[in-house]
């Protein structure tokens, strides 16, 4: 490690201690040339590989910001969001990988958000899992009611709509509407 005072390339470790609840190591060093002491903090880097291929350092605040959008208008406190982001980061670091995809981060958020607020979970999952129809929401709600594990595996693959899929798209502007009390009688 280069000395910050005299720029000498060699230093000796005098003391090492855990910092930030074991997430980092604080080392006290002494320069071999000038004898001055300085402290370094070492922590394992965690990089996010975005869909575009760009890599950037993991940011807990970005996790909080994304989840906060899903929790808008819900009775969820900032402390709970911070704890969720910390649990997500801890889980990602525990995997041992130095690089994680943004997709993996989204999957890691889903189970924690489900525990926090089911409505926020549905909001986040609808964007993250790319819900395309009401049936996707219904399947996710059924999964929540059944108490199954959240995420893409429980919700299944994103259903396709169209010929041969078993699901036909709804006709745009269809004249009859069916509600909880039966067909509507508009215009009668």
PDB file of C-alpha atoms in Angstrom:
ATOM      1  CA  UNK A   1       0.000   0.000   0.000  1.00  0.00           C
ATOM      2  CA  UNK A   2       1.428   3.393  -1.034  1.00  0.00           C
ATOM      3  CA  UNK A   3       2.037   5.890   1.797  1.00  0.00           C
ATOM      4  CA  UNK A   4      -0.290   8.923   1.439  1.00  0.00           C
ATOM      5  CA  UNK A   5       2.395  11.224   2.944  1.00  0.00           C
ATOM      6  CA  UNK A   6       5.649  10.385   1.148  1.00  0.00           C
ATOM      7  CA  UNK A   7       4.221   8.175  -1.650  1.00  0.00           C
ATOM      8  CA  UNK A   8       6.625   5.330  -0.746  1.00  0.00           C
ATOM      9  CA  UNK A   9       5.229   2.109  -2.276  1.00  0.00           C
ATOM     10  CA  UNK A  10       5.696  -0.104   0.800  1.00  0.00           C
ATOM     11  CA  UNK A  11       4.018  -0.098   4.204  1.00  0.00           C
ATOM     12  CA  UNK A  12       3.700  -2.524   7.093  1.00  0.00           C
ATOM     13  CA  UNK A  13       0.398  -3.580   8.721  1.00  0.00           C
ATOM     14  CA  UNK A  14       0.479  -2.751  12.440  1.00  0.00           C
ATOM     15  CA  UNK A  15      -3.102  -3.699  13.380  1.00  0.00           C
ATOM     16  CA  UNK A  16      -6.171  -5.203  11.656  1.00  0.00           C
ATOM     17  CA  UNK A  17      -9.770  -5.098  12.902  1.00  0.00           C
ATOM     18  CA  UNK A  18     -13.208  -5.821  11.555  1.00  0.00           C
ATOM     19  CA  UNK A  19     -15.331  -2.782  10.763  1.00  0.00           C
ATOM     20  CA  UNK A  20     -18.956  -2.214   9.739  1.00  0.00           C
ATOM     21  CA  UNK A  21     -20.135  -5.453  11.363  1.00  0.00           C
ATOM     22  CA  UNK A  22     -17.593  -7.580   9.507  1.00  0.00           C
ATOM     23  CA  UNK A  23     -18.286  -6.111   6.055  1.00  0.00           C
ATOM     24  CA  UNK A  24     -14.893  -4.373   5.977  1.00  0.00           C
ATOM     25  CA  UNK A  25     -11.423  -4.608   7.478  1.00  0.00           C
ATOM     26  CA  UNK A  26      -9.732  -1.580   9.055  1.00  0.00           C
ATOM     27  CA  UNK A  27      -5.944  -1.765   8.910  1.00  0.00           C
ATOM     28  CA  UNK A  28      -3.488   0.512  10.712  1.00  0.00           C
ATOM     29  CA  UNK A  29      -0.311   0.785   8.645  1.00  0.00           C
ATOM     30  CA  UNK A  30       3.174   2.256   9.116  1.00  0.00           C
ATOM     31  CA  UNK A  31       5.247   3.578   6.221  1.00  0.00           C
ATOM     32  CA  UNK A  32       8.667   1.885   5.887  1.00  0.00           C
ATOM     33  CA  UNK A  33      10.297   5.098   4.609  1.00  0.00           C
ATOM     34  CA  UNK A  34       8.909   8.021   6.673  1.00  0.00           C
ATOM     35  CA  UNK A  35       7.556   6.055   9.665  1.00  0.00           C
ATOM     36  CA  UNK A  36       4.169   7.843   9.665  1.00  0.00           C
ATOM     37  CA  UNK A  37       1.029   5.867  10.352  1.00  0.00           C
ATOM     38  CA  UNK A  38      -2.232   5.820   8.431  1.00  0.00           C
ATOM     39  CA  UNK A  39      -5.453   3.806   8.293  1.00  0.00           C
ATOM     40  CA  UNK A  40      -6.960   1.959   5.360  1.00  0.00           C
ATOM     41  CA  UNK A  41     -10.387   0.366   5.094  1.00  0.00           C
ATOM     42  CA  UNK A  42     -10.794  -2.610   2.803  1.00  0.00           C
ATOM     43  CA  UNK A  43     -14.113  -4.000   1.690  1.00  0.00           C
ATOM     44  CA  UNK A  44     -15.130  -6.454  -0.978  1.00  0.00           C
ATOM     45  CA  UNK A  45     -16.422  -4.671  -4.042  1.00  0.00           C
ATOM     46  CA  UNK A  46     -19.812  -5.514  -5.448  1.00  0.00           C
ATOM     47  CA  UNK A  47     -20.455  -4.411  -9.014  1.00  0.00           C
ATOM     48  CA  UNK A  48     -23.777  -4.323 -10.821  1.00  0.00           C
ATOM     49  CA  UNK A  49     -23.841  -5.336 -14.461  1.00  0.00           C
ATOM     50  CA  UNK A  50     -26.723  -3.471 -16.070  1.00  0.00           C
ATOM     51  CA  UNK A  51     -28.736  -4.758 -19.033  1.00  0.00           C
ATOM     52  CA  UNK A  52     -26.713  -2.487 -21.323  1.00  0.00           C
ATOM     53  CA  UNK A  53     -23.518  -4.222 -20.171  1.00  0.00           C
ATOM     54  CA  UNK A  54     -22.266  -1.205 -18.213  1.00  0.00           C
ATOM     55  CA  UNK A  55     -20.795  -2.040 -14.791  1.00  0.00           C
ATOM     56  CA  UNK A  56     -21.176   0.266 -11.793  1.00  0.00           C
ATOM     57  CA  UNK A  57     -20.691  -0.086  -8.035  1.00  0.00           C
ATOM     58  CA  UNK A  58     -23.654  -1.471  -6.072  1.00  0.00           C
ATOM     59  CA  UNK A  59     -25.678   1.320  -4.502  1.00  0.00           C
ATOM     60  CA  UNK A  60     -27.963   0.593  -1.585  1.00  0.00           C
ATOM     61  CA  UNK A  61     -29.609   3.984  -2.147  1.00  0.00           C
ATOM     62  CA  UNK A  62     -30.689   2.897  -5.649  1.00  0.00           C
ATOM     63  CA  UNK A  63     -32.386  -0.162  -4.157  1.00  0.00           C
ATOM     64  CA  UNK A  64     -34.173   2.080  -1.647  1.00  0.00           C
ATOM     65  CA  UNK A  65     -35.231   4.505  -4.408  1.00  0.00           C
ATOM     66  CA  UNK A  66     -36.666   1.721  -6.574  1.00  0.00           C
ATOM     67  CA  UNK A  67     -38.543   0.106  -3.718  1.00  0.00           C
ATOM     68  CA  UNK A  68     -39.762   3.507  -2.480  1.00  0.00           C
ATOM     69  CA  UNK A  69     -41.566   3.995  -5.811  1.00  0.00           C
ATOM     70  CA  UNK A  70     -43.404   0.708  -5.324  1.00  0.00           C
ATOM     71  CA  UNK A  71     -44.263   1.706  -1.737  1.00  0.00           C
ATOM     72  CA  UNK A  72     -45.591   5.152  -2.649  1.00  0.00           C
ATOM     73  CA  UNK A  73     -48.777   5.828  -0.693  1.00  0.00           C
ATOM     74  CA  UNK A  74     -48.284   2.718   1.450  1.00  0.00           C
ATOM     75  CA  UNK A  75     -47.672   2.693   5.222  1.00  0.00           C
ATOM     76  CA  UNK A  76     -43.974   1.802   4.872  1.00  0.00           C
ATOM     77  CA  UNK A  77     -41.335   3.731   6.835  1.00  0.00           C
ATOM     78  CA  UNK A  78     -37.913   4.769   5.550  1.00  0.00           C
ATOM     79  CA  UNK A  79     -36.254   2.614   8.232  1.00  0.00           C
ATOM     80  CA  UNK A  80     -37.977  -0.465   6.818  1.00  0.00           C
ATOM     81  CA  UNK A  81     -36.761   0.427   3.320  1.00  0.00           C
ATOM     82  CA  UNK A  82     -33.192   0.854   4.598  1.00  0.00           C
ATOM     83  CA  UNK A  83     -33.366  -2.528   6.346  1.00  0.00           C
ATOM     84  CA  UNK A  84     -34.716  -4.163   3.198  1.00  0.00           C
ATOM     85  CA  UNK A  85     -31.850  -2.714   1.138  1.00  0.00           C
ATOM     86  CA  UNK A  86     -29.335  -3.898   3.753  1.00  0.00           C
ATOM     87  CA  UNK A  87     -30.780  -7.447   3.684  1.00  0.00           C
ATOM     88  CA  UNK A  88     -30.645  -7.454  -0.129  1.00  0.00           C
ATOM     89  CA  UNK A  89     -27.003  -6.304  -0.105  1.00  0.00           C
ATOM     90  CA  UNK A  90     -26.077  -8.844   2.582  1.00  0.00           C
ATOM     91  CA  UNK A  91     -27.665 -11.627   0.531  1.00  0.00           C
ATOM     92  CA  UNK A  92     -25.846 -10.578  -2.623  1.00  0.00           C
ATOM     93  CA  UNK A  93     -22.505 -10.339  -0.797  1.00  0.00           C
ATOM     94  CA  UNK A  94     -23.106 -13.729   0.837  1.00  0.00           C
ATOM     95  CA  UNK A  95     -23.308 -15.285  -2.630  1.00  0.00           C
ATOM     96  CA  UNK A  96     -19.592 -14.523  -2.981  1.00  0.00           C
ATOM     97  CA  UNK A  97     -19.938 -13.062  -6.470  1.00  0.00           C
ATOM     98  CA  UNK A  98     -18.113  -9.819  -7.195  1.00  0.00           C
ATOM     99  CA  UNK A  99     -20.433  -9.009 -10.114  1.00  0.00           C
ATOM    100  CA  UNK A 100     -24.224  -9.306 -10.039  1.00  0.00           C
ATOM    101  CA  UNK A 101     -26.719  -8.505 -12.740  1.00  0.00           C
ATOM    102  CA  UNK A 102     -29.469  -5.961 -12.213  1.00  0.00           C
ATOM    103  CA  UNK A 103     -31.843  -8.882 -12.806  1.00  0.00           C
ATOM    104  CA  UNK A 104     -30.392 -10.738  -9.788  1.00  0.00           C
ATOM    105  CA  UNK A 105     -30.893  -7.640  -7.646  1.00  0.00           C
ATOM    106  CA  UNK A 106     -34.553  -7.479  -8.660  1.00  0.00           C
ATOM    107  CA  UNK A 107     -35.022 -11.153  -7.780  1.00  0.00           C
ATOM    108  CA  UNK A 108     -33.320 -10.552  -4.431  1.00  0.00           C
ATOM    109  CA  UNK A 109     -35.672  -7.650  -3.656  1.00  0.00           C
ATOM    110  CA  UNK A 110     -38.922  -9.538  -4.336  1.00  0.00           C
ATOM    111  CA  UNK A 111     -39.099 -11.845  -1.277  1.00  0.00           C
ATOM    112  CA  UNK A 112     -38.127  -9.072   1.141  1.00  0.00           C
ATOM    113  CA  UNK A 113     -40.655  -6.674  -0.369  1.00  0.00           C
ATOM    114  CA  UNK A 114     -43.345  -9.334  -0.149  1.00  0.00           C
ATOM    115  CA  UNK A 115     -42.739  -9.586   3.605  1.00  0.00           C
ATOM    116  CA  UNK A 116     -42.828  -5.802   3.916  1.00  0.00           C
ATOM    117  CA  UNK A 117     -45.968  -4.953   1.919  1.00  0.00           C
ATOM    118  CA  UNK A 118     -47.894  -7.170  -0.494  1.00  0.00           C
ATOM    119  CA  UNK A 119     -49.330  -4.265  -2.506  1.00  0.00           C
ATOM    120  CA  UNK A 120     -45.846  -2.814  -3.003  1.00  0.00           C
ATOM    121  CA  UNK A 121     -44.671  -6.311  -3.924  1.00  0.00           C
ATOM    122  CA  UNK A 122     -47.312  -6.514  -6.660  1.00  0.00           C
ATOM    123  CA  UNK A 123     -46.367  -3.075  -7.963  1.00  0.00           C
ATOM    124  CA  UNK A 124     -42.663  -3.941  -8.075  1.00  0.00           C
ATOM    125  CA  UNK A 125     -43.271  -7.405  -9.531  1.00  0.00           C
ATOM    126  CA  UNK A 126     -45.544  -6.003 -12.240  1.00  0.00           C
ATOM    127  CA  UNK A 127     -42.691  -3.882 -13.548  1.00  0.00           C
ATOM    128  CA  UNK A 128     -39.812  -6.264 -12.788  1.00  0.00           C
ATOM    129  CA  UNK A 129     -41.560  -9.386 -14.122  1.00  0.00           C
ATOM    130  CA  UNK A 130     -43.091  -7.391 -17.024  1.00  0.00           C
ATOM    131  CA  UNK A 131     -46.750  -8.175 -16.383  1.00  0.00           C
ATOM    132  CA  UNK A 132     -48.621  -7.767 -19.651  1.00  0.00           C
ATOM    133  CA  UNK A 133     -52.206  -8.518 -18.711  1.00  0.00           C
ATOM    134  CA  UNK A 134     -54.710  -8.760 -15.918  1.00  0.00           C
ATOM    135  CA  UNK A 135     -54.125 -12.518 -15.915  1.00  0.00           C
ATOM    136  CA  UNK A 136     -50.519 -11.895 -14.835  1.00  0.00           C
ATOM    137  CA  UNK A 137     -51.772  -9.889 -11.839  1.00  0.00           C
ATOM    138  CA  UNK A 138     -54.366 -12.566 -11.040  1.00  0.00           C
ATOM    139  CA  UNK A 139     -51.686 -15.267 -11.100  1.00  0.00           C
ATOM    140  CA  UNK A 140     -49.444 -13.217  -8.783  1.00  0.00           C
ATOM    141  CA  UNK A 141     -52.344 -12.571  -6.387  1.00  0.00           C
ATOM    142  CA  UNK A 142     -53.225 -16.274  -6.388  1.00  0.00           C
ATOM    143  CA  UNK A 143     -49.588 -17.035  -5.565  1.00  0.00           C
ATOM    144  CA  UNK A 144     -49.696 -14.554  -2.668  1.00  0.00           C
ATOM    145  CA  UNK A 145     -52.923 -16.060  -1.340  1.00  0.00           C
ATOM    146  CA  UNK A 146     -51.532 -19.586  -1.598  1.00  0.00           C
ATOM    147  CA  UNK A 147     -48.451 -18.517   0.349  1.00  0.00           C
ATOM    148  CA  UNK A 148     -46.065 -19.793  -2.308  1.00  0.00           C
ATOM    149  CA  UNK A 149     -42.559 -18.459  -2.713  1.00  0.00           C
ATOM    150  CA  UNK A 150     -42.498 -15.144  -4.589  1.00  0.00           C
ATOM    151  CA  UNK A 151     -40.616 -14.361  -7.750  1.00  0.00           C
ATOM    152  CA  UNK A 152     -40.439 -15.522 -11.337  1.00  0.00           C
ATOM    153  CA  UNK A 153     -40.512 -19.233 -10.477  1.00  0.00           C
ATOM    154  CA  UNK A 154     -43.761 -18.927  -8.522  1.00  0.00           C
ATOM    155  CA  UNK A 155     -45.417 -16.599 -10.999  1.00  0.00           C
ATOM    156  CA  UNK A 156     -44.290 -18.779 -13.881  1.00  0.00           C
ATOM    157  CA  UNK A 157     -43.031 -17.520 -17.196  1.00  0.00           C
ATOM    158  CA  UNK A 158     -44.584 -14.394 -18.593  1.00  0.00           C
ATOM    159  CA  UNK A 159     -47.615 -15.673 -20.483  1.00  0.00           C
ATOM    160  CA  UNK A 160     -47.882 -15.052 -24.175  1.00  0.00           C
ATOM    161  CA  UNK A 161     -51.025 -13.744 -25.748  1.00  0.00           C
ATOM    162  CA  UNK A 162     -52.122 -14.674 -29.216  1.00  0.00           C
ATOM    163  CA  UNK A 163     -52.982 -17.575 -31.496  1.00  0.00           C
ATOM    164  CA  UNK A 164     -51.863 -20.956 -30.253  1.00  0.00           C
ATOM    165  CA  UNK A 165     -51.131 -19.686 -26.751  1.00  0.00           C
ATOM    166  CA  UNK A 166     -54.525 -20.640 -25.356  1.00  0.00           C
ATOM    167  CA  UNK A 167     -55.094 -16.981 -24.477  1.00  0.00           C
ATOM    168  CA  UNK A 168     -56.582 -14.651 -27.019  1.00  0.00           C
ATOM    169  CA  UNK A 169     -56.231 -10.876 -26.656  1.00  0.00           C
ATOM    170  CA  UNK A 170     -59.379  -9.069 -25.540  1.00  0.00           C
ATOM    171  CA  UNK A 171     -61.251  -7.357 -28.341  1.00  0.00           C
ATOM    172  CA  UNK A 172     -60.676  -3.629 -28.200  1.00  0.00           C
ATOM    173  CA  UNK A 173     -63.837  -1.663 -27.558  1.00  0.00           C
ATOM    174  CA  UNK A 174     -66.031  -4.722 -27.043  1.00  0.00           C
ATOM    175  CA  UNK A 175     -69.643  -3.626 -26.568  1.00  0.00           C
ATOM    176  CA  UNK A 176     -70.656  -5.757 -23.601  1.00  0.00           C
ATOM    177  CA  UNK A 177     -69.042  -5.422 -20.209  1.00  0.00           C
ATOM    178  CA  UNK A 178     -69.407  -7.904 -17.439  1.00  0.00           C
ATOM    179  CA  UNK A 179     -68.989  -6.730 -13.876  1.00  0.00           C
ATOM    180  CA  UNK A 180     -69.619  -8.175 -10.442  1.00  0.00           C
ATOM    181  CA  UNK A 181     -73.391  -7.928 -10.931  1.00  0.00           C
ATOM    182  CA  UNK A 182     -73.475  -9.343 -14.464  1.00  0.00           C
ATOM    183  CA  UNK A 183     -73.602  -7.713 -17.882  1.00  0.00           C
ATOM    184  CA  UNK A 184     -73.880  -3.979 -17.969  1.00  0.00           C
ATOM    185  CA  UNK A 185     -77.002  -2.347 -19.266  1.00  0.00           C
ATOM    186  CA  UNK A 186     -75.448   0.821 -20.646  1.00  0.00           C
ATOM    187  CA  UNK A 187     -77.549   2.581 -23.201  1.00  0.00           C
ATOM    188  CA  UNK A 188     -80.815   0.826 -22.231  1.00  0.00           C
TER     189      UNK A 188
END
